[in-house]
Amino acid sequence: MRRWTGRGGGRMDREAETEKGGDMPERLPDRRTALLQTIKEILESPVGGVSTHTVKEKAQRFYNTCMDFKPAESTNSERFLALVQQLGGWAASGKWTQPDFNTTLALLMAQYNTFPFFNVYVGPDQRKDQSNEGQHYIQIDQPDFQFPIEWNSGTQRSKINIQSLRPFFSSCRQLMTLLDVPSSHTTLHCGLYVSLSSTLVTATSPLTYRLSQKLLYHRITLQELQLLAPAIDWLNCLKAVFHPLPVNQSDFVLLHNLPYIIYMSQTISEWKLKHEMMGSDPLHTYMVLTLLQTLLPALDSRFSQIMHSDSMDIKEGIPHWRHCVQQSLKGFDLLLSHVIKETYAHEKAEELMNNIYSTFKTKIINLSWRDVGSRDLVLNKVKSLTPRLSINPEILNQLSLNSHYSEVIISEADYFSNYLQLLALQQKRRRKLLSHTAQHDVLFVSLFLSGNDIIFPVGMFVSPLFHPSYPRAINYGMLGSMIAKDLLHLLLPDILSQSEVPRLKSECVWEHYVSWREGSDRDKSSSLSQSQQQEVWVQYAALEIALQAYHESLQRHSDDTSVSGLSHVHLFLSSFIQASCDFQPYHAYMHFEPSFLVTVLCRNSDLCPKPLICEDSSQGHSTKPC
């Protein structure tokens, strides 16, 4: 059973400033952190201009109340209890009105972005045989649980991790105490809550299993779903979530675990019948505690301390600024997408994108292929794609942004009410996804395919990985080489079976490395696995692509600046080394630091300036060029 759930190399030997300005850190953040830091700067910058004042000020006000929120001083538990009373109270407190199950469920889903028994989201049907790529569907999935889950591949069932069961029960009791539930009631209601959770989780399954069983993207009408899982009023619940958009019985939805949905419905019916006469209503208690999980970021520190101390599934160690940026993105992603595109979708980003892709295509065309079929398959695919600098095809203009956020009221100091506004914005985004074409995540920082386009998200082109004021040598050496690696990973995943070149090239690089390390304690007879061969070739080919693209850019524009008197190529290679050593997601497949690739390139090329020594090669032996 299992639970679901760089080394430093060469450093840039240069000063921290370019001649045109723009500070470079000693160590680079990963791409996502760089983007989040950029968004942080946007949220902390002065509001400029009348046109952006209204919406940007709301986003900044939300971010500021998040940053200023002091959980230790909060009394928001009282605010939460007021929400519970609006839901009809709950049996655990002894004060409740026995509200209707489906009415409460629809309210939680529509107003509080809370999905106790199943998840609902919107997206395309991603099965390969589906031609209607632009259409979006309501999708229904198994829910998220707040405890570790174990999957037994023998029984093909899930269960709560046994070591987490007692802490889970204990945390429930403590939470109920904070919510003024009489101590005489906590054991009964927490016992029922844990029992219901344990029952529901047995029908969940990990993604790998659902993929193997073809359980994903099961297409079904709401009318058919109602017959299979009658405990949920599917039509009215989904109408509430997507109001004012029309939702009909004949509409198709996509399920990602039909066996769970059926089992969940049966469980709800059984528990309704079993506890109806007892007056305990564990289903309602379960929904209230799921709402508590949703609102946890806006509650006082006593709640989060319970979740942490009792080993609940909460992420720890996230810097507070990062948490607040991520929360802001949940509601103000359209605004921030607009600002990022306006700020970073500049001419130099387009130039880098087009030059790297053009050089990549040339390299692929010149490869030796095992057969004509493999060559045509890859080349036709690469030639058919159009590189596009984009972050979101549904980026709104300023007037549309103002309209989209017109009903949002963000307080200067009340983070709890602001958080409720955030939940409403998330619901609005879900509705917008259902009625519009794809909206790409503002946090995308890697290339991806969309129809016949290969998308370069604007969020990749932020400092310190790229800046229009940097010398082009830095931009090509850093982000240019990263883009080249992305292209090779994305478009040539099966290259070892299609061409002999990657194996020969990687073995050549490895031969250089073994020769250089001769006399050390490393086993000279060791060889590279297939995955290692592919990664060594990707890294080396990306270096060649980025350097060639930079040289071609120099031929068109020879006025590139430099730093500390370094030659252009020296600066490019130093930038490549820093980017590769500081940010290397495929490090596990490399037996050596990426800086050694520069050693190989310099040894077999007249492109490197004489003063550049990438590694101590005095012990190396003469080997053939790669």
XYZ file of C-alpha atoms in Angstrom:
626
model
C 0.000 0.000 0.000
C 1.129 3.543 -0.606
C 0.205 7.040 0.378
C -0.961 9.444 -2.312
C -0.205 12.521 -1.938
C 21.337 21.492 -7.216
C 23.776 20.766 -6.317
C 25.633 23.964 -7.188
C 27.761 24.041 -10.270
C 29.549 26.928 -11.939
C 28.513 30.419 -10.882
C 28.251 33.492 -13.011
C 31.634 35.141 -12.643
C 30.331 38.633 -13.096
C 28.928 41.636 -11.360
C 25.293 41.841 -10.320
C 24.281 44.669 -12.630
C 24.002 44.957 -16.365
C 25.169 48.103 -18.082
C 21.564 49.143 -18.717
C 20.417 48.413 -15.208
C 18.427 45.543 -13.724
C 19.754 43.573 -10.779
C 20.655 39.928 -11.130
C 20.515 37.717 -8.027
C 23.317 35.388 -7.063
C 20.905 32.462 -7.184
C 17.979 32.205 -9.552
C 14.463 31.270 -8.439
C 12.536 28.613 -10.327
C 10.193 29.896 -13.012
C 7.029 29.767 -10.917
C 8.644 31.575 -7.994
C 9.955 34.235 -10.382
C 6.428 34.783 -11.705
C 4.903 34.904 -8.202
C 7.536 37.468 -7.179
C 6.595 39.529 -10.229
C 2.902 39.385 -9.286
C 3.859 40.377 -5.739
C 5.544 43.481 -7.149
C 2.424 44.269 -9.183
C 0.208 43.952 -6.100
C 2.549 46.127 -4.032
C 3.161 48.800 -6.691
C 1.370 52.169 -6.682
C -1.882 52.233 -8.623
C -1.115 54.087 -11.833
C -3.557 55.857 -14.089
C -7.293 56.322 -13.878
C -8.085 53.408 -16.229
C -6.600 50.747 -13.971
C -7.440 52.372 -10.666
C -10.727 50.682 -9.831
C -9.914 47.017 -10.422
C -6.236 47.034 -9.498
C -7.022 48.845 -6.257
C -9.491 46.092 -5.333
C -6.855 43.415 -5.965
C -4.265 45.315 -3.953
C -6.733 45.891 -1.137
C -7.435 42.147 -0.971
C -3.702 41.363 -1.000
C -3.007 43.933 1.726
C -5.731 42.610 4.028
C -4.296 39.121 3.528
C -0.785 40.342 4.362
C -2.060 42.282 7.387
C -4.306 39.481 8.639
C -3.234 38.472 12.140
C -4.853 35.114 12.901
C -3.850 35.297 16.569
C -5.990 38.415 17.019
C -8.963 37.263 14.943
C -12.418 36.432 16.251
C -13.626 35.087 12.930
C -14.864 31.850 14.485
C -17.937 33.856 15.492
C -18.370 34.905 11.865
C -18.186 31.265 10.818
C -20.851 30.272 13.357
C -23.083 33.026 11.956
C -22.750 31.381 8.516
C -23.652 28.017 10.038
C -26.794 29.547 11.489
C -27.712 30.801 8.008
C -27.444 27.197 6.884
C -29.966 26.206 9.548
C -27.517 25.517 12.366
C -26.196 22.015 12.980
C -27.063 19.079 15.151
C -23.694 19.140 16.952
C -24.623 22.423 18.668
C -28.156 21.273 19.485
C -29.535 24.301 17.617
C -30.685 23.505 14.138
C -33.752 23.420 11.923
C -33.085 20.149 10.063
C -32.528 21.842 6.684
C -33.018 19.949 3.433
C -29.894 18.073 2.346
C -29.873 19.089 -1.349
C -30.822 22.701 -0.569
C -27.843 23.015 1.785
C -25.529 21.273 -0.686
C -26.558 23.617 -3.519
C -26.025 26.649 -1.273
C -22.514 25.547 -0.259
C -21.554 24.864 -3.852
C -22.991 28.097 -5.282
C -22.149 30.664 -2.598
C -19.095 29.264 -0.819
C -17.241 27.301 -3.507
C -17.470 24.242 -1.242
C -17.983 20.724 -2.610
C -18.284 18.192 0.218
C -19.121 14.986 -1.687
C -17.698 15.580 -5.149
C -15.711 18.201 -7.047
C -17.112 20.283 -9.912
C -14.986 22.102 -12.444
C -15.043 23.075 -16.103
C -12.805 22.096 -18.990
C -12.531 20.395 -22.383
C -12.799 16.690 -23.092
C -9.131 15.748 -23.349
C -9.551 12.318 -24.857
C -7.518 12.062 -28.056
C -10.489 10.985 -30.168
C -12.473 14.128 -29.411
C -12.521 16.666 -32.250
C -14.519 19.452 -30.554
C -11.508 20.862 -28.749
C -12.941 24.296 -28.011
C -16.063 23.075 -26.183
C -16.066 23.063 -22.397
C -18.045 20.688 -20.198
C -19.081 20.522 -16.569
C -16.817 17.887 -15.034
C -17.503 15.933 -11.846
C -14.773 14.232 -9.865
C -14.197 12.548 -6.527
C -13.698 15.075 -3.676
C -10.568 16.128 -1.836
C -10.122 14.691 1.636
C -8.274 16.321 4.517
C -6.289 13.273 5.555
C -3.720 10.887 4.012
C -5.198 8.085 1.910
C -3.749 4.654 1.243
C -4.482 2.650 -1.895
C -4.463 -1.146 -1.750
C -3.711 -2.398 -5.253
C -4.741 -5.932 -4.230
C -8.259 -5.068 -3.095
C -8.384 -1.986 -5.341
C -9.835 0.019 -2.487
C -8.709 3.073 -0.547
C -8.723 3.757 3.158
C -7.637 6.395 5.649
C -4.027 5.990 6.670
C -4.322 4.087 9.962
C -1.760 6.287 11.716
C -3.814 9.363 10.869
C -7.137 8.028 12.137
C -6.657 8.947 15.795
C -5.246 12.455 15.056
C -8.118 13.002 12.612
C -10.673 12.168 15.308
C -8.801 14.288 17.865
C -8.668 17.299 15.568
C -12.419 17.036 14.959
C -13.092 17.193 18.700
C -10.833 20.209 19.134
C -12.462 22.027 16.225
C -15.922 21.406 17.640
C -14.758 22.741 21.011
C -13.611 25.956 19.306
C -17.056 26.155 17.692
C -18.804 26.001 21.075
C -20.144 22.474 20.649
C -20.966 21.000 24.085
C -18.353 18.436 25.158
C -21.125 15.862 25.629
C -21.844 16.023 21.886
C -18.342 16.008 20.392
C -17.579 12.287 20.681
C -20.811 11.217 18.951
C -20.649 13.739 16.121
C -16.916 13.361 15.501
C -17.318 9.602 15.514
C -20.015 9.864 12.850
C -17.918 12.363 10.857
C -14.867 10.100 10.849
C -17.014 7.066 10.046
C -18.673 8.793 7.076
C -15.301 10.037 5.795
C -13.852 6.525 6.102
C -16.813 5.086 4.218
C -16.728 7.561 1.340
C -12.980 7.318 0.820
C -13.086 3.583 0.107
C -14.510 4.198 -3.377
C -11.916 6.817 -4.353
C -8.919 5.761 -6.406
C -5.644 7.336 -7.541
C -5.313 8.884 -10.970
C -3.043 6.118 -12.294
C -5.684 3.479 -11.541
C -8.480 5.541 -13.078
C -6.382 6.046 -16.190
C -5.748 2.325 -16.496
C -9.453 1.557 -16.056
C -10.580 4.286 -18.502
C -12.653 5.993 -15.797
C -11.721 9.531 -16.862
C -13.920 11.701 -19.115
C -16.917 9.372 -18.933
C -19.607 11.222 -20.912
C -23.137 11.107 -19.580
C -26.268 13.292 -19.572
C -27.571 14.783 -16.346
C -30.735 12.761 -16.780
C -28.709 9.529 -16.934
C -26.602 10.630 -13.978
C -29.742 11.282 -11.917
C -30.842 7.682 -12.444
C -27.441 6.284 -11.453
C -26.904 8.544 -8.414
C -30.362 9.709 -7.254
C -29.363 10.973 -3.786
C -28.040 14.191 -5.339
C -30.398 16.624 -7.063
C -27.898 17.104 -9.876
C -29.908 19.517 -12.006
C -30.747 21.981 -9.239
C -27.284 21.802 -7.660
C -25.565 22.538 -10.955
C -28.110 25.203 -11.856
C -27.216 26.935 -8.596
C -23.483 26.725 -9.339
C -23.704 28.048 -12.901
C -26.586 30.553 -12.569
C -27.533 32.444 -14.728
C -26.214 30.084 -17.425
C -28.767 27.466 -18.518
C -28.239 23.876 -17.355
C -30.584 21.182 -18.696
C -31.266 17.482 -18.142
C -30.034 16.725 -21.651
C -26.655 18.422 -21.102
C -23.602 16.186 -21.146
C -21.206 16.192 -18.213
C -17.889 14.380 -17.852
C -17.302 12.065 -14.889
C -13.862 11.048 -13.643
C -14.884 8.251 -11.286
C -18.396 6.920 -11.945
C -18.034 4.034 -9.424
C -17.321 6.581 -6.686
C -20.298 8.765 -7.688
C -22.652 5.763 -7.548
C -21.210 4.578 -4.224
C -21.391 8.098 -2.774
C -25.079 8.355 -3.695
C -25.828 4.965 -2.137
C -23.951 5.950 1.028
C -25.863 9.223 1.363
C -29.202 7.423 0.949
C -28.259 4.812 3.549
C -27.021 7.378 6.061
C -30.124 9.516 5.569
C -32.365 6.551 6.327
C -30.250 5.292 9.209
C -29.914 8.601 11.091
C -33.202 10.274 10.235
C -34.878 9.170 13.461
C -31.780 9.735 15.626
C -31.668 13.481 15.042
C -27.871 13.461 14.558
C -27.786 14.270 10.820
C -24.101 13.414 10.169
C -24.487 14.418 6.513
C -25.206 18.019 7.528
C -22.325 17.969 10.044
C -20.053 16.672 7.288
C -21.041 19.609 5.056
C -20.481 22.152 7.847
C -16.999 20.810 8.575
C -16.170 20.861 4.845
C -17.186 24.540 4.789
C -14.856 25.041 7.737
C -12.003 23.648 5.632
C -12.836 26.098 2.839
C -12.777 29.089 5.198
C -9.745 27.972 7.202
C -7.361 30.596 5.677
C -9.633 33.374 6.993
C -10.084 31.943 10.501
C -7.967 32.536 13.566
C -4.704 30.714 14.239
C -6.202 28.222 16.697
C -7.879 26.416 13.797
C -4.757 26.176 11.660
C -2.685 25.082 14.660
C -5.039 22.145 15.178
C -4.719 21.137 11.542
C -0.922 21.303 11.682
C -0.423 19.629 15.043
C -2.677 16.717 14.183
C -0.941 15.892 10.911
C -3.809 16.976 8.709
C -3.085 17.456 5.027
C -2.096 21.128 5.190
C 0.895 22.616 3.377
C 3.424 24.137 5.739
C 6.389 26.385 5.279
C 4.909 28.611 2.550
C 6.080 32.228 2.939
C 3.217 34.505 3.882
C 3.664 36.732 0.807
C 3.473 33.675 -1.450
C 0.279 32.497 0.245
C -1.325 35.924 -0.233
C -0.256 36.150 -3.883
C -1.769 32.716 -4.537
C -4.993 33.701 -2.771
C -5.155 36.918 -4.822
C -4.728 34.921 -8.030
C -7.770 32.795 -7.215
C -10.039 35.799 -7.626
C -8.087 38.363 -9.620
C -6.428 36.120 -12.204
C -8.066 37.958 -15.134
C -6.784 41.309 -13.929
C -3.287 39.998 -13.239
C -3.211 38.223 -16.605
C -4.055 41.566 -18.217
C -1.311 43.426 -16.330
C 1.302 40.744 -17.072
C 0.474 40.730 -20.764
C 0.521 44.534 -20.947
C 3.860 44.663 -19.135
C 5.819 41.666 -20.438
C 4.489 40.799 -23.909
C 7.062 43.061 -25.547
C 9.008 42.890 -28.779
C 12.137 41.308 -27.303
C 10.097 38.435 -25.850
C 8.592 37.775 -29.300
C 12.055 37.927 -30.848
C 13.520 35.388 -28.413
C 10.553 33.052 -28.900
C 10.731 33.130 -32.705
C 14.520 32.838 -32.897
C 14.729 29.849 -30.562
C 11.879 28.057 -32.341
C 13.376 28.734 -35.772
C 16.759 27.353 -34.701
C 15.049 24.373 -33.073
C 13.266 23.541 -36.348
C 16.541 23.761 -38.284
C 18.252 21.379 -35.881
C 15.423 18.854 -36.099
C 15.370 19.023 -39.908
C 19.097 18.262 -39.997
C 18.886 15.213 -37.714
C 19.556 11.759 -39.120
C 16.426 9.635 -38.727
C 16.021 5.865 -38.443
C 13.389 5.831 -41.174
C 11.336 8.114 -43.397
C 8.170 7.488 -41.382
C 9.735 8.750 -38.135
C 11.211 11.778 -39.883
C 7.952 12.768 -41.565
C 5.928 12.269 -38.375
C 8.134 14.622 -36.363
C 8.836 17.181 -39.082
C 5.197 17.501 -40.096
C 4.257 18.058 -36.476
C 6.988 20.655 -35.879
C 6.306 22.511 -39.139
C 2.541 22.614 -38.525
C 2.892 24.431 -35.208
C 2.824 28.215 -34.900
C 4.637 29.701 -31.883
C 2.472 32.263 -30.110
C 3.239 34.513 -27.196
C 0.077 34.227 -25.166
C -1.182 33.905 -21.660
C -4.919 33.847 -22.115
C -7.000 34.022 -25.303
C -9.806 35.591 -23.292
C -7.757 38.496 -21.912
C -10.253 41.257 -21.233
C -9.789 44.910 -22.091
C -9.944 47.463 -19.309
C -13.657 48.226 -19.716
C -14.512 44.517 -19.590
C -12.329 44.096 -16.509
C -14.136 46.913 -14.760
C -17.455 45.266 -15.616
C -16.269 41.819 -14.485
C -15.243 43.119 -11.053
C -17.932 45.802 -10.703
C -19.944 43.919 -8.073
C -16.905 43.013 -5.984
C -16.646 44.983 -2.757
C -13.278 44.654 -1.022
C -12.941 45.994 2.522
C -9.922 47.955 3.730
C -9.476 45.788 6.817
C -11.972 42.880 6.943
C -10.173 39.863 5.513
C -13.010 37.450 6.356
C -15.543 39.323 4.209
C -12.902 39.758 1.497
C -12.300 36.028 1.524
C -16.005 35.412 0.963
C -15.791 37.778 -2.012
C -12.875 35.701 -3.280
C -15.006 32.543 -3.164
C -17.697 34.345 -5.172
C -15.074 35.376 -7.762
C -13.936 31.770 -8.086
C -17.514 30.774 -8.829
C -17.784 33.549 -11.399
C -14.607 32.301 -13.070
C -16.084 28.789 -13.266
C -19.193 30.155 -14.974
C -17.070 32.156 -17.388
C -15.112 29.040 -18.331
C -18.342 27.253 -19.218
C -19.503 30.056 -21.506
C -16.192 30.977 -23.141
C -13.202 29.375 -24.810
C -10.146 28.191 -22.893
C -8.601 30.510 -20.334
C -5.024 29.498 -19.735
C -3.766 29.626 -16.179
C -1.877 32.811 -15.337
C 0.691 30.639 -13.573
C 1.679 28.630 -16.654
C 5.458 28.928 -17.013
C 6.169 26.142 -19.515
C 5.311 25.665 -23.172
C 2.174 23.763 -24.084
C 0.229 22.818 -27.202
C -3.158 24.268 -28.097
C -4.485 22.999 -31.411
C -1.948 23.983 -34.075
C -0.289 26.531 -31.803
C 2.582 26.102 -29.403
C 1.962 28.567 -26.598
C 4.735 30.507 -24.877
C 3.083 31.923 -21.730
C 4.003 35.533 -21.072
C 4.638 34.558 -17.455
C 7.898 32.939 -18.579
C 9.349 36.311 -19.634
C 9.801 37.900 -16.215
C 12.931 38.874 -14.341
C 15.359 37.650 -13.194
C 15.150 34.998 -15.940
C 14.514 37.554 -18.698
C 14.418 41.318 -19.022
C 14.494 43.598 -22.084
C 17.283 45.635 -20.447
C 19.592 42.612 -20.037
C 22.261 41.943 -22.651
C 20.817 39.495 -25.173
C 23.583 37.052 -24.191
C 21.961 36.711 -20.746
C 18.428 36.342 -22.096
C 19.459 33.673 -24.612
C 21.764 31.883 -22.163
C 19.119 31.759 -19.428
C 15.556 31.693 -20.708
C 16.557 30.824 -24.277
C 18.201 27.579 -23.183
C 15.234 26.785 -20.905
C 12.831 27.252 -23.824
C 14.978 25.000 -26.007
C 14.814 22.272 -23.334
C 11.041 22.690 -23.113
C 10.725 22.276 -26.886
C 12.841 19.125 -26.926
C 10.955 17.562 -24.012
C 7.530 18.537 -25.369
C 7.909 17.677 -29.047
C 10.462 14.855 -29.027
C 9.529 12.541 -26.127
C 10.316 9.417 -28.230
C 13.465 10.669 -29.942
C 15.601 7.681 -28.896
C 13.392 5.345 -30.956
C 13.282 7.739 -33.909
C 16.908 8.763 -34.351
C 20.339 7.361 -33.536
C 21.822 10.834 -33.020
C 20.731 11.412 -29.390
C 22.292 8.118 -28.246
C 25.549 8.758 -30.096
C 25.758 12.351 -28.921
C 25.024 11.505 -25.285
C 27.557 8.641 -25.328
C 30.129 11.032 -26.748
C 29.469 13.544 -23.957
C 29.645 10.709 -21.443
C 32.956 9.550 -22.912
C 34.350 13.048 -22.374
C 33.143 12.971 -18.795
C 34.598 9.528 -18.030
C 37.885 10.595 -19.588
C 37.934 13.780 -17.554
C 37.203 11.877 -14.345
C 39.827 9.190 -14.999
C 41.726 8.395 -11.844
C 38.780 9.251 -9.582
C 36.754 6.689 -7.684
C 33.964 6.767 -10.263
C 33.326 3.486 -12.048
C 34.677 3.997 -15.564
C 32.658 1.093 -16.886
C 29.338 2.672 -15.906
C 27.017 3.671 -18.727
C 23.929 5.790 -19.185
C 20.412 4.430 -19.030
C 17.988 5.328 -21.841
C 16.364 8.104 -19.797
C 19.800 9.479 -18.963
C 20.882 9.305 -22.603
C 17.828 11.281 -23.626
C 18.317 13.919 -20.943
C 22.025 14.401 -21.675
C 21.170 14.917 -25.337
C 18.317 17.319 -24.502
C 20.593 19.408 -22.285
C 23.440 19.486 -24.812
C 21.151 20.100 -27.807
C 19.393 22.919 -25.932
C 22.757 24.582 -25.307
C 23.607 24.301 -29.010
C 20.185 25.624 -30.094
C 20.259 28.615 -27.750
C 23.853 29.509 -28.676
C 23.141 29.215 -32.407
C 20.022 31.366 -32.036
C 22.068 33.961 -30.146
C 24.765 34.012 -32.850
C 22.131 34.551 -35.534
C 20.638 37.378 -33.489
C 24.107 38.940 -33.198
C 24.497 38.815 -36.964
C 21.286 40.833 -37.308
C 21.978 43.152 -34.353
C 25.657 43.304 -33.435
C 25.232 46.004 -30.781
C 24.629 43.714 -27.795
C 25.858 44.978 -24.410
C 27.985 43.035 -21.966
C 28.914 42.853 -18.288
C 32.314 43.225 -16.588
C 34.087 43.233 -19.921
C 33.107 39.654 -20.736
C 32.826 38.647 -24.359
C 29.307 37.998 -25.639
C 29.796 34.216 -25.831
C 31.456 34.105 -22.410
C 28.464 35.940 -20.934
C 26.043 33.616 -22.742
C 27.795 30.476 -21.434
C 28.051 31.858 -17.907
C 24.330 32.633 -17.994
C 23.571 29.109 -19.222
C 25.616 27.634 -16.366
C 23.834 29.688 -13.719
C 20.368 28.906 -15.100
C 21.172 25.192 -15.414
C 22.708 24.863 -11.968
C 20.132 26.946 -10.098
C 17.037 25.640 -11.863
C 17.312 22.042 -13.073
C 14.078 20.007 -12.851
C 15.695 16.987 -14.584
C 18.722 16.883 -12.310
C 18.036 13.259 -11.318
C 18.830 12.107 -14.867
C 22.189 13.870 -15.043
C 25.359 12.176 -13.738
C 27.214 15.478 -13.888
C 26.579 19.180 -13.536
C 25.218 20.905 -16.666
C 28.304 23.148 -16.602
C 30.281 20.179 -17.947
C 28.279 20.479 -21.180
C 30.029 23.815 -21.689
C 33.354 22.007 -21.276
C 32.428 19.627 -24.077
C 31.139 22.425 -26.301
C 34.253 24.530 -25.770
C 36.572 21.602 -26.380
C 35.007 20.896 -29.745
C 34.211 24.384 -30.952
C 35.991 27.610 -31.827
C 33.057 29.596 -30.425
C 34.456 29.765 -26.898
C 36.810 32.573 -25.924
C 40.220 31.386 -24.762
C 39.974 32.725 -21.177
C 36.835 30.678 -20.474
C 37.640 27.551 -18.447
C 34.446 25.687 -17.631
C 36.101 22.817 -15.780
C 39.656 21.820 -14.900
C 40.443 19.793 -17.979
C 44.191 19.443 -17.353
C 43.748 15.751 -16.573
C 41.519 15.115 -19.547
C 42.448 13.023 -22.531
C 41.943 13.894 -26.128
C 38.591 12.604 -27.308
C 36.682 12.929 -30.535
C 34.357 15.896 -31.070
C 30.682 15.393 -30.276
